[in-house]
């Protein structure tokens, strides 16, 4: 897969764009100024493999809380600001690693200049985000409503505003809740600028629907080499957003960390409690950060062969199972000890 070349920016200590790995983001849903809750949630998200976190900054207390929050977390913190330029400045002064703000919403040019000056002094990038619901009226009129043109040109106006102030530490998001529109808008934008793109399908919806929409929208773009950082938006626990985001990257071979579990769908040949084994293995393997492919297959006939690309795997028989490495059987184990033995073998790899 050929990845589109973009400018590399730094969000705290995490590079975004250029050749850097594609990162997974999420957003907290705690009250930001409730520091213990916000820190707890961010730490949980970190453990799940979230690379960058964003939080809503709704007032000065939220902005001030960033300083304390940052003492306890290890991933970069993006301050999400709606309209108030003073909050943007306060967030930057209190240690935000990036601002998510639309210059067009801030008001006068002078206010935008002040925010930009503050970001420049601290080398903080700005993420411009246009949602299909926040397109300026003039673009809706000019391009006949909500479509890729109105989204892209609305965002470009914001980009140019920053460029005119000699500010280019920019990343862009163009979200719509319609998957095809999201894809079209990002494709169009990727041909027009080389700033890193933050991918997401907005208001994707409740869990299953949100997962499918995000996987198709984000996955399609990534498979075309478009996108430098992603966020899956789900109505639910942000932990799920991170899990899904990571799986999207993993399924496209874009995540070089953690365990990839390959498991069969089971069929009439399965004589082992495969679903339980997979759940058990998933739980035990989740803290392994190095890249590893583990197969858990239902039968020894097709198992090792179908999962030849796995580094290690198990294939169930009747009351027993085999452990295999790179398609070669290494031992036979009773069903109840299969996972334990698998973990031992993984430790020795
Ligand atoms: Fe069925 Fe074996 Fe294939 Fe699993 S690996 S689906 S048990 S044939």
Coordinates of C-alpha atoms and ligand atoms in Angstrom, one line a residue:
X1 CA 0.0 0.0 0.0
X2 CA 1.5 3.3 -1.1
X3 CA 1.1 5.9 1.6
X4 CA 0.5 9.5 0.5
X5 CA 3.4 11.7 1.6
X6 CA 2.4 14.3 4.1
X7 CA 4.2 16.9 6.2
X8 CA 5.3 15.6 9.5
X9 CA 4.2 17.5 12.6
X10 CA 4.8 16.8 16.2
X11 CA 1.9 16.5 18.7
X12 CA 3.9 16.5 21.9
X13 CA 6.4 13.7 21.5
X14 CA 4.3 11.8 18.9
X15 CA 5.0 12.5 15.3
X16 CA 2.0 12.7 12.9
X17 CA 2.4 12.5 9.2
X18 CA 5.4 11.9 7.0
X19 CA 6.7 8.4 7.6
X20 CA 5.5 8.2 11.2
X21 CA 3.3 5.3 12.2
X22 CA -0.5 6.0 12.0
X23 CA -1.7 6.9 15.4
X24 CA -5.0 6.1 17.2
X25 CA -6.7 8.9 19.1
X26 CA -9.7 9.0 21.3
X27 CA -11.5 11.7 23.4
X28 CA -12.3 11.6 27.1
X29 CA -15.9 11.9 28.2
X30 CA -15.2 12.9 31.7
X31 CA -15.6 16.5 33.0
X32 CA -12.1 17.6 32.1
X33 CA -11.6 19.7 35.3
X34 CA -12.4 16.6 37.4
X35 CA -8.7 15.8 37.3
X36 CA -8.8 12.3 39.0
X37 CA -11.5 11.0 36.7
X38 CA -9.9 12.5 33.6
X39 CA -6.5 11.1 34.5
X40 CA -8.0 7.7 35.3
X41 CA -9.7 7.5 31.9
X42 CA -6.7 8.7 30.0
X43 CA -4.5 6.1 31.8
X44 CA -6.9 3.3 30.9
X45 CA -6.9 4.5 27.3
X46 CA -3.1 4.6 27.3
X47 CA -3.1 0.9 28.4
X48 CA -5.4 0.0 25.6
X49 CA -2.9 1.6 23.2
X50 CA -4.3 5.1 22.6
X51 CA -1.5 7.2 21.2
X52 CA -3.0 10.7 21.6
X53 CA -5.9 12.0 23.7
X54 CA -8.3 14.9 23.2
X55 CA -10.5 16.5 25.8
X56 CA -13.1 19.2 25.7
X57 CA -12.1 22.5 27.2
X58 CA -15.3 24.3 28.1
X59 CA -14.1 26.9 30.6
X60 CA -11.0 28.3 32.3
X61 CA -11.0 25.6 35.0
X62 CA -10.8 22.9 32.3
X63 CA -7.9 24.8 30.7
X64 CA -6.1 25.1 34.0
X65 CA -6.6 21.4 34.8
X66 CA -4.5 20.5 31.8
X67 CA -1.3 21.3 33.7
X68 CA -2.2 18.8 36.5
X69 CA -3.6 16.2 34.1
X70 CA -0.4 16.2 32.1
X71 CA 1.7 15.4 35.1
X72 CA 0.1 12.0 35.3
X73 CA -0.2 10.9 31.7
X74 CA 2.2 9.8 29.1
X75 CA 0.4 10.6 25.9
X76 CA 0.0 14.0 24.2
X77 CA -3.0 16.0 25.2
X78 CA -5.1 17.9 22.6
X79 CA -7.4 20.7 23.9
X80 CA -10.7 20.8 22.0
X81 CA -11.9 24.4 21.9
X82 CA -15.1 25.6 20.4
X83 CA -15.1 29.4 20.1
X84 CA -13.3 31.2 22.8
X85 CA -9.8 32.3 21.8
X86 CA -9.0 33.0 25.5
X87 CA -9.6 29.4 26.3
X88 CA -7.3 28.3 23.4
X89 CA -4.5 30.5 24.8
X90 CA -5.1 29.3 28.3
X91 CA -5.0 25.7 27.2
X92 CA -1.7 26.3 25.3
X93 CA -0.2 28.1 28.3
X94 CA -1.2 25.2 30.6
X95 CA 0.6 22.6 28.5
X96 CA -1.8 21.4 25.8
X97 CA 0.2 19.6 23.0
X98 CA -2.1 20.6 20.2
X99 CA -5.3 22.7 19.8
X100 CA -8.3 21.5 18.0
X101 CA -10.0 24.7 16.9
X102 CA -11.5 26.3 13.8
X103 CA -9.9 29.7 13.3
X104 CA -13.1 30.8 11.5
X105 CA -15.0 30.3 14.7
X106 CA -12.8 32.4 16.9
X107 CA -13.9 35.8 15.6
X108 CA -11.7 38.7 14.6
X109 CA -8.4 38.3 12.8
X110 CA -6.6 39.8 15.8
X111 CA -7.9 37.0 18.0
X112 CA -6.7 34.3 15.6
X113 CA -3.3 36.0 15.4
X114 CA -3.0 35.9 19.2
X115 CA -3.8 32.2 19.3
X116 CA -1.4 31.5 16.4
X117 CA 1.4 33.5 18.1
X118 CA 0.9 31.5 21.3
X119 CA 1.1 28.2 19.4
X120 CA 4.1 29.3 17.5
X121 CA 6.0 30.2 20.7
X122 CA 5.3 26.8 22.1
X123 CA 5.5 24.8 18.8
X124 CA 2.0 23.6 19.2
X125 CA 0.2 22.4 16.1
X126 CA -3.5 23.2 15.4
X127 CA -6.0 20.8 14.1
X128 CA -8.6 22.3 11.9
X129 CA -11.8 20.3 11.9
X130 CA -14.7 20.8 9.6
X131 CA -17.8 18.6 10.2
X132 CA -20.6 18.3 7.7
X133 CA -22.7 20.1 10.2
X134 CA -20.4 23.1 10.6
X135 CA -19.8 24.2 7.0
X136 CA -20.0 27.9 6.6
X137 CA -23.2 29.2 5.0
X138 CA -21.4 30.8 2.1
X139 CA -19.9 27.5 1.1
X140 CA -23.2 25.7 1.4
X141 CA -24.7 28.2 -0.9
X142 CA -21.8 28.3 -3.3
X143 CA -21.6 24.5 -3.6
X144 CA -25.3 23.7 -3.3
X145 CA -25.4 22.2 0.2
X146 CA -23.4 19.6 2.1
X147 CA -21.0 17.8 -0.2
X148 CA -17.3 17.1 -0.6
X149 CA -16.7 20.5 -2.2
X150 CA -18.4 22.6 0.5
X151 CA -16.6 20.6 3.2
X152 CA -13.2 20.8 1.6
X153 CA -13.3 24.5 0.6
X154 CA -14.7 25.4 4.0
X155 CA -11.7 23.7 5.6
X156 CA -9.2 25.2 3.1
X157 CA -10.3 28.6 4.0
X158 CA -9.3 27.9 7.6
X159 CA -6.0 26.5 6.4
X160 CA -5.2 29.6 4.3
X161 CA -6.0 31.8 7.2
X162 CA -3.3 30.1 9.2
X163 CA -0.9 30.0 6.3
X164 CA -1.3 33.7 5.8
X165 CA 0.0 34.0 9.4
X166 CA 3.0 31.9 8.4
X167 CA 1.7 29.0 10.4
X168 CA 1.9 25.5 8.9
X169 CA 1.9 23.1 11.8
X170 CA -1.5 22.0 10.8
X171 CA -3.5 18.8 10.6
X172 CA -7.0 18.6 9.1
X173 CA -10.1 16.6 9.8
X174 CA -13.2 16.6 7.5
X175 CA -15.9 14.5 9.1
X176 CA -19.3 13.6 8.0
X177 CA -21.7 11.0 9.4
X178 CA -22.2 9.7 5.8
X179 CA -19.4 7.3 5.0
X180 CA -19.2 7.9 1.2
X181 CA -19.2 11.7 1.8
X182 CA -16.4 11.3 4.3
X183 CA -14.3 9.3 1.9
X184 CA -14.9 11.7 -1.0
X185 CA -14.0 14.8 1.1
X186 CA -10.7 13.3 2.4
X187 CA -9.8 12.1 -1.1
X188 CA -10.3 15.5 -2.5
X189 CA -8.4 17.2 0.3
X190 CA -5.5 14.8 0.0
X191 CA -5.0 16.0 -3.6
X192 CA -5.0 19.6 -2.6
X193 CA -2.7 19.9 0.4
X194 CA 0.1 17.9 2.0
X195 CA -0.9 18.5 5.7
X196 CA -1.5 15.3 7.7
X197 CA -5.1 14.2 7.8
X198 CA -7.0 13.1 10.9
X199 CA -9.5 10.5 9.8
X200 CA -12.9 9.8 11.3
X201 CA -16.5 9.3 10.6
X202 CA -18.4 11.7 12.9
X203 CA -21.5 10.8 14.9
X204 CA -21.0 7.3 13.7
X205 CA -23.6 6.0 16.0
X206 CA -24.2 3.2 18.5
X207 CA -21.6 0.5 18.8
X208 CA -22.2 -2.0 16.0
X209 CA -23.2 0.6 13.5
X210 CA -20.4 3.0 14.5
X211 CA -17.8 0.2 14.3
X212 CA -19.0 -0.8 10.8
X213 CA -19.2 2.8 9.5
X214 CA -15.8 3.7 10.9
X215 CA -14.1 0.5 9.7
X216 CA -15.4 1.1 6.2
X217 CA -14.8 4.9 6.1
X218 CA -11.4 4.9 7.8
X219 CA -10.4 1.6 6.3
X220 CA -11.1 2.6 2.8
X221 CA -9.1 5.8 3.1
X222 CA -6.2 4.1 4.8
X223 CA -6.1 1.4 2.1
X224 CA -5.7 4.2 -0.4
X225 CA -2.8 5.6 1.5
X226 CA -4.7 8.5 2.9
X227 CA -4.7 9.3 6.6
X228 CA -2.1 9.9 9.3
X229 CA -4.0 9.6 12.5
X230 CA -7.5 8.2 13.2
X231 CA -10.3 8.4 15.7
X232 CA -13.2 6.0 15.8
X233 CA -16.3 7.9 17.2
X234 CA -18.7 5.6 19.1
X235 CA -21.5 6.5 21.4
X236 CA -20.1 4.6 24.3
X237 CA -16.9 4.0 26.2
X238 CA -13.8 5.5 24.6
X239 CA -11.9 2.3 25.4
X240 CA -14.0 0.7 22.6
X241 CA -12.9 3.5 20.2
X242 CA -9.3 2.7 20.9
X243 CA -9.8 -1.1 20.5
X244 CA -11.6 -0.6 17.2
X245 CA -9.1 1.9 15.9
X246 CA -6.3 -0.4 16.6
X247 CA -8.0 -3.3 15.0
X248 CA -8.7 -1.2 11.8
X249 CA -4.9 -0.4 11.7
X250 CA -4.0 -4.0 12.4
X251 CA -6.2 -5.5 9.8
X252 CA -4.5 -3.3 7.2
X253 CA -1.0 -4.2 8.5
X254 CA -0.5 -0.7 9.8
X255 CA 0.0 -1.4 13.4
X256 CA 3.4 -2.8 14.3
X257 CA 2.7 -3.5 17.9
X258 CA 0.7 -6.0 20.0
X259 CA -0.7 -9.4 19.2
X260 CA -2.8 -10.2 16.2
X261 CA -5.0 -13.1 17.0
X262 CA -6.2 -15.2 14.0
X263 CA -9.0 -17.6 14.9
X264 CA -11.3 -19.7 12.8
X265 CA -15.1 -19.3 12.7
X266 CA -15.6 -22.9 14.0
X267 CA -17.6 -25.5 12.1
X268 CA -18.9 -29.0 12.5
X269 CA -15.3 -30.3 12.9
X270 CA -14.7 -28.2 16.0
X271 CA -14.5 -30.5 19.1
X272 CA -13.1 -28.0 21.5
X273 CA -14.5 -24.9 23.3
X274 CA -12.9 -22.6 20.8
X275 CA -14.8 -19.4 21.7
X276 CA -13.8 -19.7 25.3
X277 CA -10.2 -20.4 24.4
X278 CA -10.0 -17.3 22.2
X279 CA -11.5 -15.1 24.9
X280 CA -9.0 -16.5 27.4
X281 CA -6.1 -16.0 25.1
X282 CA -7.2 -12.5 24.1
X283 CA -7.2 -11.5 27.8
X284 CA -3.8 -13.1 28.5
X285 CA -2.2 -11.6 25.4
X286 CA -3.4 -8.1 25.6
X287 CA -0.4 -6.7 27.5
X288 CA 2.1 -8.0 25.0
X289 CA 3.4 -5.0 23.1
X290 CA 5.8 -6.7 20.6
X291 CA 4.3 -7.7 17.3
X292 CA 3.2 -11.3 17.3
X293 CA 0.7 -13.4 15.3
X294 CA -1.1 -16.0 17.3
X295 CA -3.5 -18.5 15.7
X296 CA -6.3 -20.3 17.6
X297 CA -7.9 -22.8 15.3
X298 CA -10.7 -25.4 15.8
X299 CA -9.2 -28.5 14.3
X300 CA -5.8 -30.0 13.5
X301 CA -6.7 -30.8 9.9
X302 CA -7.0 -27.3 8.5
X303 CA -5.7 -25.3 11.5
X304 CA -1.9 -25.2 11.2
X305 CA -2.1 -25.0 7.5
X306 CA -4.6 -22.2 7.3
X307 CA -2.7 -20.3 10.0
X308 CA 0.7 -20.9 8.5
X309 CA 1.6 -17.2 8.7
X310 CA 1.1 -17.2 12.5
X311 CA 4.3 -17.1 14.7
X312 CA 2.6 -19.6 17.0
X313 CA -0.8 -21.2 17.4
X314 CA -3.0 -23.9 18.8
X315 CA -5.4 -26.2 17.0
X316 CA -8.0 -28.1 18.9
X317 CA -8.7 -31.8 18.6
X318 CA -11.0 -33.9 20.7
X319 CA -10.1 -33.2 24.4
X320 CA -6.6 -32.3 23.3
X321 CA -4.9 -29.7 21.1
X322 CA -1.6 -29.2 19.4
X323 CA 0.7 -26.2 19.6
X324 CA 2.4 -25.3 16.4
X325 CA 5.1 -22.8 15.4
X326 CA 5.2 -21.4 11.8
X327 CA 2.9 -24.2 10.7
X328 CA 5.0 -27.0 12.3
X329 CA 3.5 -29.0 15.2
X330 CA 5.7 -28.9 18.3
X331 CA 3.6 -30.6 21.0
X332 CA 0.2 -32.1 22.0
X333 CA -1.5 -30.8 25.1
X334 CA -4.7 -31.6 27.0
X335 CA -7.4 -29.0 26.3
X336 CA -7.4 -27.6 29.8
X337 CA -3.7 -26.8 29.6
X338 CA -3.7 -25.4 26.1
X339 CA -3.7 -21.7 26.9
X340 CA -1.2 -22.2 29.8
X341 CA 1.2 -24.0 27.5
X342 CA 0.7 -21.5 24.7
X343 CA 1.7 -18.7 27.0
X344 CA 4.8 -20.6 28.1
X345 CA 5.8 -21.1 24.5
X346 CA 5.2 -17.4 23.8
X347 CA 7.4 -16.4 26.7
X348 CA 10.2 -18.6 25.2
X349 CA 9.9 -17.2 21.7
Ligands
LIG1 FE1 -13.7 -25.8 10.9 FE2 -11.1 -26.5 11.3 FE3 -11.7 -24.5 9.6 FE4 -12.0 -24.2 12.2 S1 -10.0 -24.6 11.2 S2 -13.5 -23.6 10.6 S3 -12.7 -26.2 12.9 S4 -12.2 -26.7 9.4

